[in-house]
Amino acid sequence: MGYPCRVRIGLVQTACVDDPAANLARTLAGIEEAAARGADLVCTQELFRTRYFCQREDPALFDLAEPVPGPTSEALAKAASALGVAVVGSLFERRSAGVYHNTAIVLDGDGEQIGMYRKMHIPDDPLYYEKFYFTPGDLGFRAFPTRAGCVGPLVCWDQWYPEAARLTALAGAELLVYPTAIGWQHDEGAEVDAAQHDAWETVQRSHAIANGVFVAAVNRVGQEGEIRFWGQSFVADPFGRVLARASAEDEEILVVDCDLDLVERTRRDWPFLRDRRIDAFGDLTKRLRD
Amino acid sequence: MGYPCRVRIGLVQTACVDDPAANLARTLAGIEEAAARGADLVCTQELFRTRYFCQREDPALFDLAEPVPGPTSEALAKAASALGVAVVGSLFERRSAGVYHNTAIVLDGDGEQIGMYRKMHIPDDPLYYEKFYFTPGDLGFRAFPTRAGCVGPLVCWDQWYPEAARLTALAGAELLVYPTAIGWQHDEGAEVDAAQHDAWETVQRSHAIANGVFVAAVNRVGQEGEIRFWGQSFVADPFGRVLARASAEDEEILVVDCDLDLVERTRRDWPFLRDRRIDAFGDLTKRLRD
């Protein structure tokens, strides 16, 4: 097998119901549909097996977590090998009693788990009480070569951090994948809603531009509690151009062709990585420079 | 004097002719116009005193450089104190025989030079042969409190580097200012032209978003040699929203109100700086993680 140049990426954007088994079946069906449409790599939304439970803090909800390997990772691996597609799957991981993570696994097209990423940046904001549930990741920022290119998994809140994108790109990622759960809340008005969504898409497009990589974000849809998840999963090319964008309201399997040659071609035209002033970046490990 | 909350920023976007004295007069007139329209801080485009001479490598062109302080910095200081406005001015600095910089000075409203920044990231691409002319800066990334808020000067190619924006914001900048000289070249077609401009604006808007700061970019207009400078100087708020954008073809003095309170308000809603994984950012000082 030669090095892949043109890969087809599938993003599975769903709404979630109370029953985890139904959500898992829904996402497995989405992976199957994407594969049938020729996808080489399929990515799930964040924590697709459950409703977004972090809207309140309840110790009983740790019951939703699973070990890895475990039932959900095995179901994804089975789908990957049956369909011959690589998969980036998001999971609520039970690592031990008292240590739970928001985790993404990377499965190659034979079903083998070749990578794991544990969400590094954990939010804690009204309706997103994730610091209660998720221990910050301790695996760092990583990239994994799959049969569909070198994939860098990151998760949701990470998407606001240029450092996360950069470190993952420097590790070799050609495609950054962000399983996500983000939406509108309260009644902030159409203008604020649009500005929030636009900022979210813009900052991720900028990771594509600054690093010369593809970026895929996979979000859920539907009203859950007080959050109206805004969907609009998308793929951007290394120029930051949105190649395709899913619906804001409806479930959708987005299938997008990516020419990975563009990574090298774009970086030749815009050689940002050549000129980084790494001698002057030491203070990036400081909280503030005060 | 209390801490400024609402400041008015002026961006002086001009075309340049062969005669440096005429260009200086043009920019001084622009500063005067911006001040007359109430600006508290006025920013020049990159190397406004000359045509963009880096389209070829010619040792004689080092004659265009000046010491700082020198005639141009003194003219800017005189304007600043006469008009009572802070100024970010871009200069071709002669620091010594053989050491020249692409420099931005920050003058407060009394004309005192309170800051200097020497362009850290130096491009070298067809028609932008800057590595021949400019020694990479050795002052690092800095922010300077002026009467119009805390200003972080950066220059052109820096705008593609999230590290530069971050380090400047961490130093306290509320407003990043990018004097710039960027345009279209050759005949790459309208689609590529639009994508290039959009990537340029997007990556700078993303610095505003990721850091919760205002961003101002000041570009020139007009055809010079093989480059058609694309103007479109703009100011973005901490949400990444473009508050105002100048013409792509015409000279323009853009005057924009910025509510610096938005820096704190935006960072409270989107507390990205709280959650940076500074324990895991050490590899940002590596060229690649291979």
mmCIF file of N, CA, C and O in Angstrom, chain B residues 18 33 44 71 114 119 133-134 136 140 150 191 193 212 216 222 243 252 255 271 273 278 287:
data_model
loop_
_atom_site.group_PDB
_atom_site.id
_atom_site.type_symbol
_atom_site.label_atom_id
_atom_site.label_comp_id
_atom_site.label_asym_id
_atom_site.label_seq_id
_atom_site.Cartn_x
_atom_site.Cartn_y
_atom_site.Cartn_z
ATOM 1 N N ASP B 18 7.631 56.727 -4.892
ATOM 2 C CA ASP B 18 9.086 56.548 -4.792
ATOM 3 C C ASP B 18 9.735 57.456 -3.744
ATOM 4 O O ASP B 18 10.741 57.091 -3.145
ATOM 5 N N GLU B 33 -5.383 63.350 10.489
ATOM 6 C CA GLU B 33 -6.816 63.149 10.223
ATOM 7 C C GLU B 33 -7.441 62.235 11.271
ATOM 8 O O GLU B 33 -8.525 62.504 11.788
ATOM 9 N N THR B 44 0.487 52.895 11.953
ATOM 10 C CA THR B 44 0.877 53.001 10.542
ATOM 11 C C THR B 44 0.957 51.602 9.919
ATOM 12 O O THR B 44 1.075 50.599 10.610
ATOM 13 N N PRO B 71 15.249 60.535 11.952
ATOM 14 C CA PRO B 71 14.298 61.506 11.367
ATOM 15 C C PRO B 71 12.844 61.028 11.394
ATOM 16 O O PRO B 71 11.947 61.802 11.764
ATOM 17 N N ILE B 114 7.939 54.761 24.303
ATOM 18 C CA ILE B 114 7.847 53.879 25.471
ATOM 19 C C ILE B 114 8.073 52.424 25.105
ATOM 20 O O ILE B 114 8.143 51.572 25.995
ATOM 21 N N LYS B 119 10.740 42.991 14.500
ATOM 22 C CA LYS B 119 10.052 41.856 13.870
ATOM 23 C C LYS B 119 10.811 40.554 14.118
ATOM 24 O O LYS B 119 11.991 40.449 13.775
ATOM 25 N N TYR B 133 17.250 41.557 4.169
ATOM 26 C CA TYR B 133 17.291 42.905 4.731
ATOM 27 C C TYR B 133 17.231 42.959 6.261
ATOM 28 O O TYR B 133 17.832 43.836 6.878
ATOM 29 N N PHE B 134 16.452 42.047 6.844
ATOM 30 C CA PHE B 134 16.104 42.234 8.257
ATOM 31 C C PHE B 134 16.713 41.147 9.137
ATOM 32 O O PHE B 134 16.413 39.964 8.984
ATOM 33 N N PRO B 136 16.631 39.049 12.307
ATOM 34 C CA PRO B 136 15.509 38.699 13.185
ATOM 35 C C PRO B 136 15.607 39.442 14.520
ATOM 36 O O PRO B 136 16.700 39.608 15.078
ATOM 37 N N GLY B 140 12.241 39.960 21.691
ATOM 38 C CA GLY B 140 11.128 39.119 22.119
ATOM 39 C C GLY B 140 9.784 39.783 21.865
ATOM 40 O O GLY B 140 9.685 40.770 21.127
ATOM 41 N N CYS B 150 -3.111 48.861 26.697
ATOM 42 C CA CYS B 150 -1.831 48.165 26.603
ATOM 43 C C CYS B 150 -1.696 47.557 25.205
ATOM 44 O O CYS B 150 -2.507 46.726 24.791
ATOM 45 N N GLU B 191 -10.263 33.209 -7.260
ATOM 46 C CA GLU B 191 -10.583 32.288 -6.169
ATOM 47 C C GLU B 191 -9.411 32.161 -5.196
ATOM 48 O O GLU B 191 -9.588 32.223 -3.975
ATOM 49 N N ASP B 193 -6.958 34.332 -4.906
ATOM 50 C CA ASP B 193 -6.797 35.648 -4.284
ATOM 51 C C ASP B 193 -7.716 35.786 -3.063
ATOM 52 O O ASP B 193 -7.284 36.219 -1.993
ATOM 53 N N GLY B 212 -8.593 36.624 23.619
ATOM 54 C CA GLY B 212 -9.493 37.607 24.197
ATOM 55 C C GLY B 212 -8.931 39.015 24.135
ATOM 56 O O GLY B 212 -8.932 39.743 25.129
ATOM 57 N N ALA B 216 -5.607 44.696 15.461
ATOM 58 C CA ALA B 216 -5.652 45.664 14.356
ATOM 59 C C ALA B 216 -4.551 45.323 13.363
ATOM 60 O O ALA B 216 -3.400 45.123 13.760
ATOM 61 N N GLY B 222 -2.279 49.513 -3.411
ATOM 62 C CA GLY B 222 -1.624 49.948 -4.644
ATOM 63 C C GLY B 222 -0.717 48.889 -5.235
ATOM 64 O O GLY B 222 -0.276 47.975 -4.560
ATOM 65 N N LEU B 243 -14.798 44.698 13.226
ATOM 66 C CA LEU B 243 -15.560 45.906 13.542
ATOM 67 C C LEU B 243 -15.580 46.871 12.375
ATOM 68 O O LEU B 243 -16.542 47.610 12.184
ATOM 69 N N GLU B 252 -7.155 54.944 2.931
ATOM 70 C CA GLU B 252 -8.278 55.144 3.849
ATOM 71 C C GLU B 252 -7.745 55.303 5.270
ATOM 72 O O GLU B 252 -6.796 54.625 5.664
ATOM 73 N N VAL B 255 -11.101 54.624 11.424
ATOM 74 C CA VAL B 255 -11.180 55.021 12.838
ATOM 75 C C VAL B 255 -12.247 54.168 13.511
ATOM 76 O O VAL B 255 -13.392 54.125 13.055
ATOM 77 N N PRO B 271 -13.040 31.348 29.356
ATOM 78 C CA PRO B 271 -11.817 31.442 30.167
ATOM 79 C C PRO B 271 -10.701 30.541 29.645
ATOM 80 O O PRO B 271 -10.206 29.663 30.348
ATOM 81 N N LEU B 273 -7.613 31.238 29.039
ATOM 82 C CA LEU B 273 -6.300 31.403 29.678
ATOM 83 C C LEU B 273 -6.211 30.614 30.988
ATOM 84 O O LEU B 273 -5.121 30.219 31.399
ATOM 85 N N ILE B 278 -0.058 24.379 30.544
ATOM 86 C CA ILE B 278 1.327 24.851 30.475
ATOM 87 C C ILE B 278 2.327 23.763 30.866
ATOM 88 O O ILE B 278 3.493 23.820 30.486
ATOM 89 N N ARG B 287 11.475 22.431 16.832
ATOM 90 C CA ARG B 287 11.144 22.661 15.434
ATOM 91 C C ARG B 287 10.051 21.687 14.999
ATOM 92 O O ARG B 287 9.058 22.062 14.367
#
